[in-house]
Coordinates of C-alpha atoms and ligand atoms in Angstrom, one line a residue:
Chain F
M1 CA -10.8 21.4 40.9
T2 CA -13.9 23.7 40.0
D3 CA -16.0 20.8 39.7
K4 CA -19.4 21.6 40.6
F5 CA -21.6 18.3 40.4
I6 CA -24.3 20.2 41.9
S7 CA -24.8 24.1 41.1
I8 CA -27.9 25.7 42.4
E9 CA -28.5 29.0 40.3
A10 CA -30.2 31.8 41.3
I11 CA -33.4 29.6 42.6
A12 CA -36.5 31.6 44.2
K13 CA -39.6 30.7 45.9
R14 CA -42.3 32.2 46.5
Y15 CA -45.8 31.6 47.8
P16 CA -48.6 33.7 47.5
G17 CA -49.1 35.8 50.8
A18 CA -52.2 36.4 52.8
S19 CA -53.0 39.5 51.6
G20 CA -52.8 39.3 47.8
G21 CA -49.0 39.6 47.4
E22 CA -46.0 37.1 47.3
I23 CA -44.0 36.1 50.0
A24 CA -40.5 34.7 49.0
V25 CA -39.4 32.0 51.3
F26 CA -35.9 32.9 49.4
E27 CA -34.6 34.7 46.5
N28 CA -31.7 34.5 44.3
L29 CA -30.0 31.5 45.9
W30 CA -26.8 30.2 44.7
L31 CA -25.3 26.6 46.2
S32 CA -22.6 24.4 44.7
M33 CA -21.2 21.1 46.0
A34 CA -18.5 18.9 44.4
R35 CA -18.8 15.3 43.4
G36 CA -18.1 13.2 46.9
E37 CA -18.7 16.0 48.9
F38 CA -21.4 15.8 52.2
G39 CA -23.0 19.0 52.6
C40 CA -24.9 19.8 55.7
V41 CA -27.6 22.6 56.1
I42 CA -28.5 24.3 59.2
G43 CA -31.1 27.0 59.5
H44 CA -33.8 28.0 61.8
S45 CA -37.1 26.5 61.7
G46 CA -39.1 27.7 58.5
C47 CA -36.1 29.2 56.9
G48 CA -36.6 27.0 53.7
K49 CA -34.3 24.1 54.2
T50 CA -37.0 21.4 52.7
T51 CA -37.6 23.6 50.0
V52 CA -34.4 23.7 48.9
L53 CA -34.0 20.0 49.2
N54 CA -37.2 19.4 47.5
I55 CA -36.3 21.3 45.0
L56 CA -33.0 19.6 44.3
A57 CA -34.7 16.4 44.6
G58 CA -37.0 17.6 41.9
L59 CA -40.0 17.1 44.0
D60 CA -41.1 20.9 44.1
E61 CA -40.3 23.6 41.3
P62 CA -38.4 26.5 42.1
S63 CA -40.3 29.8 41.3
E64 CA -37.4 31.0 39.4
G65 CA -33.7 29.7 38.8
A66 CA -32.1 26.3 37.7
V67 CA -30.4 23.5 39.3
I68 CA -27.7 21.9 37.3
V69 CA -26.5 18.2 38.2
D70 CA -23.8 16.6 36.4
G71 CA -23.8 19.6 33.6
Q72 CA -27.7 19.2 33.0
A73 CA -30.8 21.3 34.3
I74 CA -32.8 18.8 36.3
E75 CA -36.3 18.3 34.9
G76 CA -38.8 16.6 37.8
T77 CA -37.3 13.7 39.9
S78 CA -34.9 11.2 39.0
L79 CA -33.5 7.8 39.8
D80 CA -30.1 9.4 40.0
R81 CA -31.6 11.4 43.3
A82 CA -32.6 9.2 46.2
V83 CA -34.6 11.0 49.0
I84 CA -34.7 9.6 52.4
F85 CA -37.5 11.2 54.2
Q86 CA -37.7 12.6 57.5
S87 CA -40.9 10.6 58.3
H88 CA -39.2 7.4 56.6
A89 CA -42.5 7.0 54.3
L90 CA -42.1 3.3 54.0
L91 CA -45.1 1.9 52.3
P92 CA -46.5 -0.1 55.3
W93 CA -48.5 -2.6 53.0
R94 CA -45.3 -3.9 52.1
T95 CA -42.6 -5.9 53.8
V96 CA -39.0 -4.7 54.3
L97 CA -37.9 -6.3 51.8
G98 CA -41.0 -5.4 49.5
N99 CA -40.4 -1.7 50.1
V100 CA -36.7 -2.1 49.5
A101 CA -37.3 -4.6 46.0
Y102 CA -40.0 -1.9 45.2
A103 CA -37.2 0.8 44.7
V104 CA -35.0 -1.9 43.1
T105 CA -37.7 -2.8 40.5
S106 CA -38.3 0.7 39.1
K107 CA -34.7 1.2 38.6
W108 CA -34.2 -2.3 36.8
R109 CA -37.6 -2.9 35.2
D110 CA -36.1 -6.0 33.2
W111 CA -34.8 -7.8 36.3
D112 CA -35.9 -11.3 37.6
R113 CA -37.8 -11.9 40.9
A114 CA -34.4 -13.4 42.5
R115 CA -31.9 -10.8 41.0
V116 CA -34.0 -8.0 42.5
K117 CA -34.1 -9.8 45.9
A118 CA -30.7 -10.6 46.1
H119 CA -30.0 -7.1 45.7
A120 CA -32.4 -5.9 47.9
Q121 CA -31.0 -8.0 50.4
T122 CA -27.6 -6.9 50.0
F123 CA -28.6 -3.4 51.2
I124 CA -30.5 -4.9 53.9
D125 CA -27.8 -6.6 55.1
L126 CA -25.7 -3.3 54.7
V127 CA -28.1 -1.4 57.1
G128 CA -27.9 -4.0 59.4
L129 CA -31.3 -5.1 59.2
T130 CA -30.7 -9.1 58.2
G131 CA -33.4 -11.1 59.6
S132 CA -36.0 -8.6 59.4
E133 CA -36.8 -8.8 55.9
H134 CA -40.2 -10.1 56.2
K135 CA -41.5 -7.9 59.1
R136 CA -43.7 -5.1 58.0
P137 CA -43.2 -1.2 58.8
S138 CA -45.7 -1.4 61.6
E139 CA -43.6 -4.0 63.7
L140 CA -40.5 -2.1 63.5
S141 CA -38.7 0.5 65.9
G142 CA -38.2 4.1 64.5
G143 CA -34.5 3.3 63.8
M144 CA -35.1 0.1 62.0
K145 CA -38.0 2.1 59.5
Q146 CA -35.2 4.6 59.2
R147 CA -32.8 2.1 58.2
V148 CA -35.1 0.6 55.6
G149 CA -35.4 4.1 54.4
I150 CA -31.5 4.3 53.8
A151 CA -31.4 0.7 52.2
R152 CA -34.0 1.7 49.6
A153 CA -32.3 5.1 49.1
L154 CA -28.9 3.2 48.7
S155 CA -30.3 0.5 46.7
I156 CA -30.7 2.3 43.4
T157 CA -27.1 3.2 43.8
P158 CA -28.2 7.0 43.3
K159 CA -25.3 10.0 42.4
I160 CA -26.7 11.8 45.2
M161 CA -28.4 10.8 48.5
L162 CA -30.5 13.8 49.8
M163 CA -31.5 13.7 53.5
D164 CA -34.4 15.5 55.5
E165 CA -33.9 15.6 58.8
P166 CA -33.2 11.9 58.7
F167 CA -32.6 11.1 62.0
S168 CA -34.4 14.0 64.1
A169 CA -37.1 11.5 65.3
L170 CA -34.8 9.0 67.0
D171 CA -33.1 8.7 70.2
A172 CA -29.3 9.6 70.6
L173 CA -28.0 6.0 70.6
T174 CA -29.9 5.3 67.6
R175 CA -29.0 8.4 65.7
G176 CA -25.2 7.8 66.5
T177 CA -25.2 4.3 65.1
L178 CA -27.0 5.5 61.8
Q179 CA -24.8 8.5 61.8
D180 CA -21.6 6.0 61.7
E181 CA -23.4 3.8 58.8
V182 CA -24.3 6.5 56.6
R183 CA -20.5 7.9 57.0
R184 CA -19.2 4.8 56.4
I185 CA -21.3 4.3 53.4
C186 CA -21.1 7.6 52.1
L187 CA -17.0 7.4 52.7
T188 CA -16.7 4.0 50.8
T189 CA -18.9 4.8 48.2
G190 CA -17.8 8.0 47.5
Q191 CA -21.5 9.2 47.8
T192 CA -22.4 12.6 47.2
A193 CA -24.7 13.8 49.8
F194 CA -26.9 16.5 51.1
M195 CA -28.6 16.6 54.4
I196 CA -30.5 19.0 56.3
T197 CA -30.0 18.8 60.3
H198 CA -31.0 20.8 63.3
D199 CA -27.9 19.2 65.2
V200 CA -24.8 20.8 65.0
D201 CA -22.7 17.6 66.3
E202 CA -24.1 15.9 63.4
A203 CA -23.4 18.4 60.9
I204 CA -19.6 18.4 62.4
Y205 CA -19.5 14.9 62.2
L206 CA -20.9 14.1 58.9
A207 CA -20.4 17.1 56.7
D208 CA -17.4 18.5 54.5
K209 CA -18.9 21.8 54.1
I210 CA -21.8 23.1 56.5
F211 CA -24.3 25.7 54.8
L212 CA -25.7 28.3 57.1
M213 CA -28.7 29.7 56.3
T214 CA -30.5 32.7 57.7
N215 CA -33.8 33.2 58.9
G216 CA -37.0 33.5 56.4
P217 CA -38.8 34.7 55.0
G218 CA -36.4 35.7 52.4
A219 CA -33.7 33.7 53.8
V220 CA -30.0 33.7 52.5
L221 CA -27.5 31.4 52.5
A222 CA -25.1 33.2 54.6
E223 CA -21.7 31.4 54.9
I224 CA -20.4 27.9 54.1
V225 CA -18.0 26.6 56.7
E226 CA -15.4 24.2 55.9
N227 CA -14.9 21.4 58.4
P228 CA -11.7 21.3 59.7
L229 CA -11.7 18.3 61.3
P230 CA -9.7 15.4 59.5
K231 CA -11.4 12.7 57.6
D232 CA -11.1 9.9 59.9
R233 CA -12.7 11.9 62.9
G234 CA -14.6 9.4 65.1
R235 CA -18.1 10.4 66.5
T236 CA -17.2 9.8 69.9
D237 CA -14.2 11.6 70.3
L238 CA -15.1 14.7 68.0
H239 CA -14.6 16.9 70.4
R240 CA -11.2 16.2 71.3
H241 CA -10.1 17.7 68.2
P242 CA -8.3 21.2 68.9
Y243 CA -10.8 22.8 66.1
Y244 CA -14.4 21.1 67.4
Y245 CA -15.2 23.7 69.8
A246 CA -14.4 26.4 67.5
V247 CA -16.5 25.4 64.6
R248 CA -19.6 24.7 67.2
N249 CA -19.4 27.8 68.6
H250 CA -19.1 29.6 65.4
I251 CA -22.0 27.6 64.2
V252 CA -24.0 28.2 67.5
D253 CA -23.5 31.5 67.4
F254 CA -24.8 32.4 64.0
L255 CA -27.8 30.4 64.9
V256 CA -28.1 32.2 68.1
S257 CA -27.7 35.7 67.2
R258 CA -26.4 36.4 63.6
S259 CA -29.3 34.3 61.8
K260 CA -31.7 36.7 62.8
T261 CA -29.7 40.0 61.8
F262 CA -27.7 38.8 59.0
A263 CA -29.3 40.7 56.4
A264 CA -28.7 44.3 58.3
D265 CA -25.5 43.5 59.5
V266 CA -24.1 42.4 56.4
P267 CA -25.5 44.6 53.5
G268 CA -23.4 44.0 50.8
H269 CA -24.2 40.2 50.7
D270 CA -23.2 38.7 47.6
P271 CA -25.4 35.5 47.3
R272 CA -23.2 34.1 44.4
N273 CA -20.3 34.7 46.4
V274 CA -21.1 33.4 49.7
P275 CA -18.1 33.5 51.8
V276 CA -16.7 30.2 52.9
V277 CA -15.7 30.2 56.8
R278 CA -12.2 28.5 57.7
I279 CA -11.7 27.6 61.4
G280 CA -8.3 28.2 62.7
V281 CA -6.7 27.3 65.8
S282 CA -7.3 31.4 67.0
E283 CA -10.3 32.8 65.7
P284 CA -12.7 31.9 62.7
T285 CA -12.1 34.1 60.1
I286 CA -13.5 34.7 56.6
V287 CA -11.1 33.5 54.1
A288 CA -12.7 36.3 51.1
A289 CA -14.1 35.1 48.1
P290 CA -15.3 31.7 47.1
R291 CA -12.4 31.1 45.3
A292 CA -11.4 29.6 48.4
I293 CA -13.6 26.2 47.5
E294 CA -11.0 25.6 45.1
T295 CA -7.9 25.4 47.6
H296 CA -7.6 22.3 49.5
P297 CA -8.9 22.7 52.9
A298 CA -5.9 20.6 54.5
Q299 CA -3.2 22.5 53.0
T300 CA -4.5 25.8 55.0
I301 CA -5.7 24.0 58.2
A302 CA -1.8 22.8 58.5
R303 CA -0.3 24.5 61.4
Chain N
M1 CA -61.8 -10.9 80.8
N2 CA -62.2 -10.5 77.1
A3 CA -63.9 -14.1 76.5
S4 CA -66.1 -13.5 79.6
L5 CA -67.6 -10.2 78.4
R6 CA -68.2 -11.9 75.0
L7 CA -70.0 -15.0 77.4
R8 CA -72.0 -12.5 79.2
A9 CA -73.1 -10.8 76.1
A10 CA -74.2 -14.1 74.6
I11 CA -76.0 -14.7 77.6
V12 CA -77.9 -11.4 77.5
S13 CA -78.4 -11.8 73.7
V14 CA -80.0 -15.2 74.2
A15 CA -82.3 -13.9 77.1
L16 CA -83.5 -11.0 75.1
F17 CA -84.2 -13.1 72.1
L18 CA -86.3 -15.4 74.4
A19 CA -87.8 -12.5 76.1
F20 CA -89.1 -11.3 72.9
I21 CA -90.4 -14.7 71.5
G22 CA -91.8 -14.8 74.5
I23 CA -93.8 -11.7 74.5
W24 CA -94.6 -11.8 71.1
H25 CA -96.5 -15.5 71.9
I26 CA -98.5 -13.9 74.6
A27 CA -99.6 -11.2 72.6
T28 CA -100.6 -13.4 69.7
R29 CA -101.8 -15.7 71.4
G30 CA -106.1 -16.7 71.2
T31 CA -108.4 -14.5 73.8
G32 CA -111.4 -17.4 73.6
A33 CA -114.7 -17.7 71.6
V34 CA -116.3 -14.2 71.1
G35 CA -120.4 -14.0 71.6
N36 CA -123.0 -12.3 69.8
M37 CA -122.1 -11.1 66.5
S38 CA -123.6 -10.9 63.0
P39 CA -122.9 -14.2 61.7
E40 CA -122.3 -12.0 58.5
Y41 CA -119.6 -10.2 59.9
A42 CA -118.3 -13.2 61.5
K43 CA -118.1 -15.0 57.9
L44 CA -116.5 -12.1 56.8
M45 CA -113.5 -11.4 59.2
G46 CA -113.0 -15.6 59.7
L47 CA -111.3 -17.1 63.0
T48 CA -109.8 -13.4 63.7
A49 CA -113.2 -12.3 64.8
T50 CA -115.1 -15.4 66.1
A51 CA -112.3 -17.3 68.0
G52 CA -110.9 -14.3 69.3
K53 CA -107.3 -15.3 67.6
S54 CA -104.9 -12.8 66.5
A55 CA -104.3 -11.9 62.8
M56 CA -100.7 -11.8 63.9
P57 CA -99.2 -15.3 63.7
G58 CA -97.7 -16.1 66.9
P59 CA -94.0 -17.1 66.9
L60 CA -94.6 -21.1 66.5
D61 CA -96.7 -20.5 63.2
V62 CA -93.8 -18.9 62.0
G63 CA -91.5 -21.2 62.9
A64 CA -93.5 -24.2 61.3
K65 CA -93.8 -22.1 58.3
L66 CA -90.1 -21.4 58.1
W67 CA -89.3 -25.0 58.4
E68 CA -91.6 -25.8 55.5
H69 CA -89.9 -23.2 53.4
L70 CA -86.7 -24.5 54.3
K71 CA -87.6 -28.0 53.3
Q72 CA -88.5 -27.0 50.1
P73 CA -86.5 -23.3 49.1
F74 CA -86.5 -24.1 45.6
Y75 CA -89.9 -25.6 44.1
D76 CA -91.7 -23.6 41.2
N77 CA -95.3 -24.0 41.0
G78 CA -95.6 -21.0 38.3
P79 CA -95.5 -17.4 38.4
N80 CA -97.3 -16.7 42.2
D81 CA -95.5 -19.5 43.8
K82 CA -91.9 -19.6 44.1
G83 CA -89.9 -21.3 46.5
L84 CA -88.0 -18.6 48.9
G85 CA -84.5 -20.0 47.8
I86 CA -85.7 -18.9 44.1
Q87 CA -87.1 -15.7 45.2
L88 CA -83.8 -14.8 47.1
G89 CA -81.5 -16.0 44.2
Y90 CA -83.4 -13.6 41.8
S91 CA -82.6 -10.6 44.1
I92 CA -79.1 -11.5 44.9
A93 CA -78.5 -12.2 41.1
R94 CA -79.8 -8.7 40.4
V95 CA -78.0 -6.7 43.5
A96 CA -74.5 -8.9 42.2
L97 CA -74.9 -7.6 38.7
G98 CA -75.9 -4.1 39.3
Y99 CA -73.4 -3.9 42.1
L100 CA -70.8 -4.9 39.6
L101 CA -71.6 -2.6 37.0
A102 CA -71.3 0.2 39.5
V103 CA -67.8 -1.5 40.8
I104 CA -66.8 -1.2 37.4
V105 CA -68.1 2.3 36.9
A106 CA -67.5 3.8 39.7
I107 CA -63.6 2.9 40.8
P108 CA -62.0 4.1 37.7
L109 CA -64.0 7.0 37.6
G110 CA -63.5 7.5 41.4
F111 CA -59.6 7.1 40.7
L112 CA -59.7 9.7 37.9
I113 CA -61.6 12.3 40.1
G114 CA -59.2 11.6 42.9
M115 CA -56.2 12.0 40.9
S116 CA -56.8 15.0 38.8
P117 CA -58.2 18.1 40.4
L118 CA -59.7 19.2 37.1
M119 CA -62.0 16.3 36.6
N120 CA -62.8 16.9 40.3
K121 CA -64.0 20.1 40.1
A122 CA -65.9 19.2 36.5
L123 CA -68.0 16.7 37.6
D124 CA -68.7 17.7 41.3
P125 CA -71.7 19.6 40.2
F126 CA -73.3 16.7 38.5
I127 CA -72.3 14.1 41.2
Q128 CA -74.0 16.8 43.7
V129 CA -77.3 16.9 41.9
L130 CA -77.4 13.1 41.0
K131 CA -76.3 11.6 44.2
P132 CA -79.1 12.9 46.3
I133 CA -81.9 11.5 43.9
S134 CA -83.5 8.5 45.5
P135 CA -82.9 5.4 43.1
L136 CA -86.5 4.6 42.7
A137 CA -86.8 7.9 41.2
W138 CA -85.2 6.6 38.3
M139 CA -87.5 3.6 37.9
P140 CA -90.0 5.0 35.3
L141 CA -87.4 6.4 33.5
A142 CA -85.4 3.2 33.5
L143 CA -88.6 1.3 32.6
Y144 CA -89.4 3.7 29.8
T145 CA -86.1 3.2 28.3
I146 CA -84.9 0.1 29.1
K147 CA -88.3 -1.9 28.7
D148 CA -87.9 -4.4 30.8
S149 CA -88.6 -4.7 34.5
G150 CA -85.5 -6.9 35.2
L151 CA -83.3 -4.8 33.7
S152 CA -84.6 -1.7 35.2
A153 CA -84.2 -3.0 38.6
I154 CA -80.9 -3.9 37.8
F155 CA -80.3 -0.3 36.9
V156 CA -81.6 0.9 40.0
I157 CA -78.9 -1.1 41.9
F158 CA -76.4 0.1 39.9
I159 CA -77.1 3.8 40.4
C160 CA -77.9 3.5 44.0
S161 CA -74.5 1.8 44.6
V162 CA -72.5 3.9 42.4
W163 CA -72.5 7.0 44.8
P164 CA -70.9 5.8 47.7
M165 CA -68.2 3.7 46.1
L166 CA -67.4 6.9 43.7
L167 CA -67.2 9.3 46.3
N168 CA -65.0 6.8 48.8
T169 CA -62.8 6.4 46.1
A170 CA -62.2 9.7 44.8
F171 CA -61.5 10.7 48.7
G172 CA -59.5 7.7 49.4
V173 CA -57.3 8.4 46.3
A174 CA -57.2 11.9 47.0
A175 CA -55.9 11.4 50.3
V176 CA -53.1 9.0 50.1
R177 CA -50.3 10.3 51.8
K178 CA -48.0 13.0 49.7
E179 CA -44.9 11.3 50.9
W180 CA -45.8 7.8 49.1
I181 CA -46.3 9.7 46.0
D182 CA -43.2 11.4 46.5
V183 CA -41.3 8.0 47.1
A184 CA -43.2 7.0 43.7
R185 CA -42.1 10.0 41.9
T186 CA -38.3 9.9 43.4
L187 CA -38.4 6.2 42.1
E188 CA -39.6 7.7 38.5
V189 CA -42.7 5.3 38.8
G190 CA -45.1 5.9 35.8
T191 CA -48.7 6.9 36.7
V192 CA -50.1 3.6 35.6
R193 CA -47.7 1.8 37.7
R194 CA -48.2 4.4 40.6
A195 CA -51.9 4.0 40.8
F196 CA -51.4 0.3 41.1
T197 CA -48.6 0.2 43.4
V198 CA -49.0 2.9 45.5
I199 CA -52.5 4.8 45.3
L200 CA -54.6 1.4 45.3
P201 CA -53.0 -0.1 47.9
A202 CA -53.2 2.9 50.0
A203 CA -56.8 3.8 49.6
A204 CA -58.1 0.3 49.2
P205 CA -59.5 0.5 52.9
T206 CA -61.5 3.9 52.1
I207 CA -62.9 2.1 48.6
L208 CA -63.5 -0.8 50.5
T209 CA -65.4 1.1 52.7
G210 CA -67.5 2.5 50.4
M211 CA -68.2 -0.7 48.8
R212 CA -70.0 -2.0 51.9
I213 CA -71.8 1.2 52.2
S214 CA -73.0 0.4 48.7
I215 CA -74.1 -3.3 49.1
G216 CA -76.1 -2.2 52.2
I217 CA -77.8 0.2 50.1
A218 CA -78.3 -2.2 47.2
W219 CA -79.9 -4.8 49.1
L220 CA -82.3 -2.1 50.7
V221 CA -83.4 -1.3 47.4
I222 CA -83.9 -4.1 45.9
V223 CA -86.6 -5.4 48.0
A224 CA -88.3 -1.6 47.3
A225 CA -87.6 -2.1 43.6
E226 CA -89.1 -5.4 43.0
M227 CA -91.9 -4.4 45.0
L228 CA -92.6 -1.8 41.9
V229 CA -91.5 -3.9 39.0
G230 CA -93.2 -7.2 40.6
G231 CA -92.7 -10.9 38.6
T232 CA -89.6 -12.6 40.7
G233 CA -87.3 -11.6 43.9
I234 CA -87.8 -11.2 47.3
G235 CA -89.7 -7.7 47.4
Y236 CA -91.8 -9.0 45.1
F237 CA -92.5 -12.2 47.5
V238 CA -93.2 -10.1 50.2
W239 CA -95.8 -7.8 48.3
N240 CA -97.5 -11.0 46.7
E241 CA -97.5 -12.7 50.1
W242 CA -99.1 -9.4 51.8
N243 CA -101.9 -9.7 49.0
N244 CA -102.5 -13.4 50.0
L245 CA -102.7 -11.8 53.4
S246 CA -100.0 -14.3 54.5
I247 CA -98.7 -12.4 57.4
T248 CA -96.4 -15.2 58.3
N249 CA -94.5 -15.5 55.1
V250 CA -94.2 -11.5 55.1
I251 CA -92.6 -12.3 58.5
I252 CA -90.4 -15.0 57.1
A253 CA -89.4 -12.7 54.1
I254 CA -88.5 -10.0 56.3
L255 CA -86.4 -12.2 58.3
T256 CA -84.5 -13.6 55.2
I257 CA -83.9 -10.1 54.0
G258 CA -82.1 -9.3 57.2
V259 CA -80.0 -12.1 57.5
V260 CA -78.9 -12.2 54.0
G261 CA -78.1 -8.5 54.5
M262 CA -76.1 -9.2 57.1
L263 CA -74.2 -12.1 55.2
L264 CA -73.4 -9.3 52.2
D265 CA -72.3 -7.1 54.9
Q266 CA -69.9 -9.8 56.5
I267 CA -68.5 -10.6 53.2
L268 CA -67.4 -7.1 52.7
A269 CA -66.0 -6.7 56.0
R270 CA -64.1 -9.5 55.4
F271 CA -62.4 -7.9 52.6
T272 CA -62.0 -4.6 54.2
R273 CA -59.7 -6.3 57.1
L274 CA -58.1 -8.0 54.4
V275 CA -56.8 -5.0 52.8
T276 CA -56.5 -2.7 55.6
F277 CA -52.4 -2.3 56.8
P278 CA -51.4 -1.2 60.1
E279 CA -49.5 1.7 60.1
Ligands
ATP401 N1 -47.5 25.3 50.4 C1 -47.1 26.5 51.2 N2 -47.9 27.5 51.0 C2 -47.3 29.0 51.6 N3 -46.1 28.9 52.0 C3 -45.4 27.7 52.5 C4 -45.9 26.4 51.7 N4 -45.1 25.2 51.6 C5 -43.8 25.9 53.0 N5 -44.1 27.1 52.8 C6 -43.3 28.2 53.5 O1 -42.3 28.1 53.1 C7 -41.2 28.2 54.3 C8 -39.9 27.2 54.4 O2 -40.5 26.0 54.8 P1 -39.7 24.7 54.7 O3 -40.6 23.6 55.0 O4 -38.8 25.0 53.5 O5 -39.0 25.2 56.1 P2 -37.7 24.2 56.7 O6 -36.3 25.3 56.8 O7 -37.6 23.0 56.2 O8 -38.5 24.2 58.4 P3 -37.8 22.9 59.3 O9 -36.7 23.1 59.9 O10 -39.2 23.3 60.1 O11 -38.5 22.0 58.5 C9 -42.0 28.4 55.7 O12 -42.1 29.4 56.3 C10 -43.3 27.8 55.4 O13 -44.4 28.6 55.7
MG402 MG1 -37.8 20.9 56.7

């Protein structure tokens, strides 16, 4: 199955530098994801994660390259790609229901009020905000605001969900429950999701694939780590899984040391064929070329 | 605590008011007859000189006159003798018309400037030059081209109230949080719908602040404009009463101008509160 539902092809993003020239946030970046996959990007601050996500959302344009979604190059934003913003980005003059309904009417312009309301209500219920429909964002807690953002994104039944550190501003407890909810929703609806996070555990819990980016400027996608944990993993017993520490250590090692020196350490790095890392019982190993994407992880992991 | 503060402030206000009236009363009180003065001079100067009475009316005179005006605000005894209510009505109508025209022009234009960096840059030099011109400087040109004093006054109101609204609208529109615009973009909301559902509500508090500044300026300017063009209005009333040497009426007019200005400001303040959203 070589289904590339999302395919980022050779994108670059450059900004005019301080002294006349241009500074490339990243060059020649390739990244692909299959339908229904959950991808997490991890990398240090300023490496260009948000830039990649905004390009994928159509909010920003690459200086070079293209993004293909479902066989078509994207042009600008689309209702097929919903964004959950880090700062929730709710419209403060609208109520919870009003915010979700705004998205619903944007997608289905000809729906009448009752239908819009009923549809919006379904998604408000889904994120557990029943009873708060008529509150304004200023009357909600941070976690509740983020739930509204999730409900708004889900309500337009997008093909892809794009999330830029959606839970980073929340306390651990709220973050946990929202992670559970996002995972449940993505699993039941087969949603394709692309998420930026700084939280390694969040990535291990949610992602099928974890994309590791080196430090910028001139950041590259260094490795794709396949999540060795079973699909039915739970958030609270994550650390009991035999592969948990291996995968966690691998990512943390990357962030702590290898992300700085990657370019020097791996001179022949081919941005088009980013190595896929599969965590085994012994030591994590690079399982050669990108062909590995095609084989099903579960088969190679089996002892 | 809060209520007691308000009560204490009210008490101080009343005390200050009474003190002011008292001082005013004492200062304008007659000082008794003055002797040895040439009868010619005494005749010329009237009671001011002979009875030692101040030319400045006291609070009691003003109060009595005010009561007269309030009893009969809308009488009309020809061009130079109209009730205070009628004169105020003329002024308010002119302000309302000029202000409305300014709203119609400034808000769409402000949206254009705020949304389009090109138009912002292109129109900036014009605005920079036109904005500091005193509205009254337009008066001769307005009289010459429009040839009607009433319409000229309306034009002057228009020109003075357009700038704060224009600049505030442009600023408010340009400063709408990028994430709200991004929300609209990811939802594929078209430009017109975006302008009405995101930019307008987000910029409304700033726009209304500009409108509030404008109404204040318009009310300041109408008095001066009506003094110039004459005929009707509270500004003309002030000038006419000055020519009649009726300082009492001048004081009453000043008082009414203040009260109406305050009311206009309060109305706009209420609207501003309506569109302000907590974040
Ligand atoms: N408008 C701009 N002009 C110049 N440089 C910019 C601009 N916007 C972003 N950059 C640069 O692009 C780089 C990547 O920014 P980006 O926001 O994508 O980082 P990030 O990986 O999301 O970081 P964080 O984890 O802190 O959110 C940064 O180094 C930043 O300085
Ligand atoms: Mg970011």
